[in-house]
């Protein structure tokens, strides 16, 4: 069975790498980067995630702008916003731009895993 590829984009690298390790322990293939620029460098290597866990507040290109860039690059990639600085307005804007779901930190790992699986299976197994 092919592992679901998950990319975590978060400027808090300790959080991102820890989350990637926890997902790998649950049989996902996860990578962590700290910016949109690093994500697109990774895409150029041919590694394409099924699901992206994206932070909202990041220096430089923020989460909503990164979401728009991802959807322009590959509309099939599902994106889950995971933030500690969310608002109803940013959630609505994210959903308008194609966000799969919007979760607040701290998140229960089991809830996140459930959302990742739903997002990965959105287009069929």
PDB file of C-alpha atoms in Angstrom:
ATOM      1  CA  UNK A   1       0.000   0.000   0.000  1.00  0.00           C
ATOM      2  CA  UNK A   2       1.320   3.420  -0.946  1.00  0.00           C
ATOM      3  CA  UNK A   3       1.894   5.823   1.900  1.00  0.00           C
ATOM      4  CA  UNK A   4       0.009   9.116   1.862  1.00  0.00           C
ATOM      5  CA  UNK A   5       2.454  11.965   1.276  1.00  0.00           C
ATOM      6  CA  UNK A   6       2.004  14.913   3.630  1.00  0.00           C
ATOM      7  CA  UNK A   7       3.896  18.191   3.501  1.00  0.00           C
ATOM      8  CA  UNK A   8       3.920  20.472   6.526  1.00  0.00           C
ATOM      9  CA  UNK A   9       4.612  24.155   5.808  1.00  0.00           C
ATOM     10  CA  UNK A  10       5.170  26.056   9.055  1.00  0.00           C
ATOM     11  CA  UNK A  11       7.756  28.644  10.055  1.00  0.00           C
ATOM     12  CA  UNK A  12       7.954  26.966  13.485  1.00  0.00           C
ATOM     13  CA  UNK A  13      10.316  24.233  12.272  1.00  0.00           C
ATOM     14  CA  UNK A  14      10.485  22.416  15.611  1.00  0.00           C
ATOM     15  CA  UNK A  15       6.695  22.017  15.509  1.00  0.00           C
ATOM     16  CA  UNK A  16       6.745  21.050  11.816  1.00  0.00           C
ATOM     17  CA  UNK A  17       9.498  18.431  12.130  1.00  0.00           C
ATOM     18  CA  UNK A  18       7.932  16.947  15.260  1.00  0.00           C
ATOM     19  CA  UNK A  19       4.570  16.683  13.503  1.00  0.00           C
ATOM     20  CA  UNK A  20       6.250  15.076  10.466  1.00  0.00           C
ATOM     21  CA  UNK A  21       7.913  12.511  12.740  1.00  0.00           C
ATOM     22  CA  UNK A  22       4.601  11.744  14.459  1.00  0.00           C
ATOM     23  CA  UNK A  23       2.892  11.279  11.081  1.00  0.00           C
ATOM     24  CA  UNK A  24       5.728   9.046   9.837  1.00  0.00           C
ATOM     25  CA  UNK A  25       5.179   6.844  12.906  1.00  0.00           C
ATOM     26  CA  UNK A  26       1.550   6.500  11.713  1.00  0.00           C
ATOM     27  CA  UNK A  27       2.778   5.266   8.302  1.00  0.00           C
ATOM     28  CA  UNK A  28       2.611   8.513   6.338  1.00  0.00           C
ATOM     29  CA  UNK A  29       5.474   9.848   4.203  1.00  0.00           C
ATOM     30  CA  UNK A  30       5.927  13.333   5.646  1.00  0.00           C
ATOM     31  CA  UNK A  31       8.239  16.240   5.015  1.00  0.00           C
ATOM     32  CA  UNK A  32       8.485  19.618   6.739  1.00  0.00           C
ATOM     33  CA  UNK A  33       9.519  22.963   5.286  1.00  0.00           C
ATOM     34  CA  UNK A  34       9.356  26.456   6.765  1.00  0.00           C
ATOM     35  CA  UNK A  35       8.137  28.522   3.798  1.00  0.00           C
ATOM     36  CA  UNK A  36       6.278  28.550   0.496  1.00  0.00           C
ATOM     37  CA  UNK A  37       9.607  29.006  -1.307  1.00  0.00           C
ATOM     38  CA  UNK A  38      10.975  25.798   0.218  1.00  0.00           C
ATOM     39  CA  UNK A  39       7.760  23.951  -0.673  1.00  0.00           C
ATOM     40  CA  UNK A  40       8.075  24.893  -4.334  1.00  0.00           C
ATOM     41  CA  UNK A  41      11.750  23.865  -4.361  1.00  0.00           C
ATOM     42  CA  UNK A  42      10.575  20.487  -3.053  1.00  0.00           C
ATOM     43  CA  UNK A  43       7.885  20.284  -5.785  1.00  0.00           C
ATOM     44  CA  UNK A  44      10.615  20.801  -8.405  1.00  0.00           C
ATOM     45  CA  UNK A  45      12.285  17.565  -7.221  1.00  0.00           C
ATOM     46  CA  UNK A  46       9.154  15.678  -8.308  1.00  0.00           C
ATOM     47  CA  UNK A  47       7.919  14.956  -4.779  1.00  0.00           C
ATOM     48  CA  UNK A  48       4.208  15.819  -4.737  1.00  0.00           C
ATOM     49  CA  UNK A  49       2.149  15.525  -1.556  1.00  0.00           C
ATOM     50  CA  UNK A  50      -1.491  14.479  -1.531  1.00  0.00           C
ATOM     51  CA  UNK A  51      -2.099  16.699   1.510  1.00  0.00           C
ATOM     52  CA  UNK A  52      -0.446  19.855   2.823  1.00  0.00           C
ATOM     53  CA  UNK A  53      -0.702  21.047   6.414  1.00  0.00           C
ATOM     54  CA  UNK A  54      -0.257  24.804   6.152  1.00  0.00           C
ATOM     55  CA  UNK A  55       0.307  27.482   8.780  1.00  0.00           C
ATOM     56  CA  UNK A  56      -1.570  30.773   8.365  1.00  0.00           C
ATOM     57  CA  UNK A  57       0.865  33.279   9.869  1.00  0.00           C
ATOM     58  CA  UNK A  58       4.311  33.018   8.310  1.00  0.00           C
ATOM     59  CA  UNK A  59       6.881  35.668   7.507  1.00  0.00           C
ATOM     60  CA  UNK A  60       7.082  36.581   3.816  1.00  0.00           C
ATOM     61  CA  UNK A  61       4.331  34.740   1.955  1.00  0.00           C
ATOM     62  CA  UNK A  62       1.473  34.019   4.392  1.00  0.00           C
ATOM     63  CA  UNK A  63      -0.719  30.924   4.453  1.00  0.00           C
ATOM     64  CA  UNK A  64      -3.569  32.308   2.341  1.00  0.00           C
ATOM     65  CA  UNK A  65      -1.182  33.464  -0.403  1.00  0.00           C
ATOM     66  CA  UNK A  66       0.640  30.121  -0.215  1.00  0.00           C
ATOM     67  CA  UNK A  67      -2.709  28.328  -0.557  1.00  0.00           C
ATOM     68  CA  UNK A  68      -3.474  30.271  -3.746  1.00  0.00           C
ATOM     69  CA  UNK A  69      -0.022  29.422  -5.162  1.00  0.00           C
ATOM     70  CA  UNK A  70      -0.452  25.716  -4.343  1.00  0.00           C
ATOM     71  CA  UNK A  71      -3.899  25.549  -5.963  1.00  0.00           C
ATOM     72  CA  UNK A  72      -2.557  27.310  -9.057  1.00  0.00           C
ATOM     73  CA  UNK A  73       0.365  24.851  -9.206  1.00  0.00           C
ATOM     74  CA  UNK A  74      -1.708  21.704  -8.585  1.00  0.00           C
ATOM     75  CA  UNK A  75      -5.436  21.962  -7.778  1.00  0.00           C
ATOM     76  CA  UNK A  76      -5.537  18.277  -6.759  1.00  0.00           C
ATOM     77  CA  UNK A  77      -3.385  18.835  -3.663  1.00  0.00           C
ATOM     78  CA  UNK A  78      -5.655  19.165  -0.635  1.00  0.00           C
ATOM     79  CA  UNK A  79      -4.652  21.755   1.947  1.00  0.00           C
ATOM     80  CA  UNK A  80      -5.534  21.807   5.640  1.00  0.00           C
ATOM     81  CA  UNK A  81      -4.851  25.094   7.418  1.00  0.00           C
ATOM     82  CA  UNK A  82      -3.491  24.527  10.928  1.00  0.00           C
ATOM     83  CA  UNK A  83      -2.990  27.731  12.846  1.00  0.00           C
ATOM     84  CA  UNK A  84      -2.840  29.261  16.272  1.00  0.00           C
ATOM     85  CA  UNK A  85      -3.806  32.682  14.913  1.00  0.00           C
ATOM     86  CA  UNK A  86      -6.991  31.968  13.028  1.00  0.00           C
ATOM     87  CA  UNK A  87     -10.135  33.986  12.641  1.00  0.00           C
ATOM     88  CA  UNK A  88     -13.524  33.407  11.097  1.00  0.00           C
ATOM     89  CA  UNK A  89     -12.584  35.765   8.261  1.00  0.00           C
ATOM     90  CA  UNK A  90      -9.366  33.895   7.425  1.00  0.00           C
ATOM     91  CA  UNK A  91     -11.215  30.578   7.600  1.00  0.00           C
ATOM     92  CA  UNK A  92     -13.914  31.781   5.207  1.00  0.00           C
ATOM     93  CA  UNK A  93     -11.310  33.236   2.846  1.00  0.00           C
ATOM     94  CA  UNK A  94      -9.345  29.991   2.955  1.00  0.00           C
ATOM     95  CA  UNK A  95     -12.420  27.910   2.133  1.00  0.00           C
ATOM     96  CA  UNK A  96     -13.209  30.289  -0.743  1.00  0.00           C
ATOM     97  CA  UNK A  97      -9.693  29.656  -2.099  1.00  0.00           C
ATOM     98  CA  UNK A  98     -10.086  25.872  -2.002  1.00  0.00           C
ATOM     99  CA  UNK A  99      -9.005  24.930   1.507  1.00  0.00           C
ATOM    100  CA  UNK A 100     -10.061  21.397   2.528  1.00  0.00           C
ATOM    101  CA  UNK A 101     -10.372  22.239   6.227  1.00  0.00           C
ATOM    102  CA  UNK A 102      -9.315  24.732   8.852  1.00  0.00           C
ATOM    103  CA  UNK A 103      -8.063  23.577  12.260  1.00  0.00           C
ATOM    104  CA  UNK A 104      -6.810  25.441  15.310  1.00  0.00           C
ATOM    105  CA  UNK A 105      -3.617  24.644  17.259  1.00  0.00           C
ATOM    106  CA  UNK A 106      -3.251  22.784  19.461  1.00  0.00           C
ATOM    107  CA  UNK A 107      -4.888  19.962  17.554  1.00  0.00           C
ATOM    108  CA  UNK A 108      -5.426  16.398  18.651  1.00  0.00           C
ATOM    109  CA  UNK A 109      -3.194  14.188  16.475  1.00  0.00           C
ATOM    110  CA  UNK A 110      -6.043  11.703  15.948  1.00  0.00           C
ATOM    111  CA  UNK A 111      -8.336  14.489  14.674  1.00  0.00           C
ATOM    112  CA  UNK A 112      -5.583  15.689  12.326  1.00  0.00           C
ATOM    113  CA  UNK A 113      -4.949  12.143  11.047  1.00  0.00           C
ATOM    114  CA  UNK A 114      -8.680  11.756  10.373  1.00  0.00           C
ATOM    115  CA  UNK A 115      -8.716  15.017   8.365  1.00  0.00           C
ATOM    116  CA  UNK A 116      -5.586  13.996   6.429  1.00  0.00           C
ATOM    117  CA  UNK A 117      -7.213  10.683   5.477  1.00  0.00           C
ATOM    118  CA  UNK A 118     -10.437  12.423   4.425  1.00  0.00           C
ATOM    119  CA  UNK A 119      -8.462  14.911   2.330  1.00  0.00           C
ATOM    120  CA  UNK A 120      -6.310  12.196   0.706  1.00  0.00           C
ATOM    121  CA  UNK A 121      -9.373  10.129  -0.167  1.00  0.00           C
ATOM    122  CA  UNK A 122     -11.379  13.045  -1.537  1.00  0.00           C
ATOM    123  CA  UNK A 123     -10.448  12.137  -5.098  1.00  0.00           C
ATOM    124  CA  UNK A 124     -10.745   8.380  -4.543  1.00  0.00           C
ATOM    125  CA  UNK A 125      -8.213   5.770  -3.401  1.00  0.00           C
TER     126      UNK A 125
END
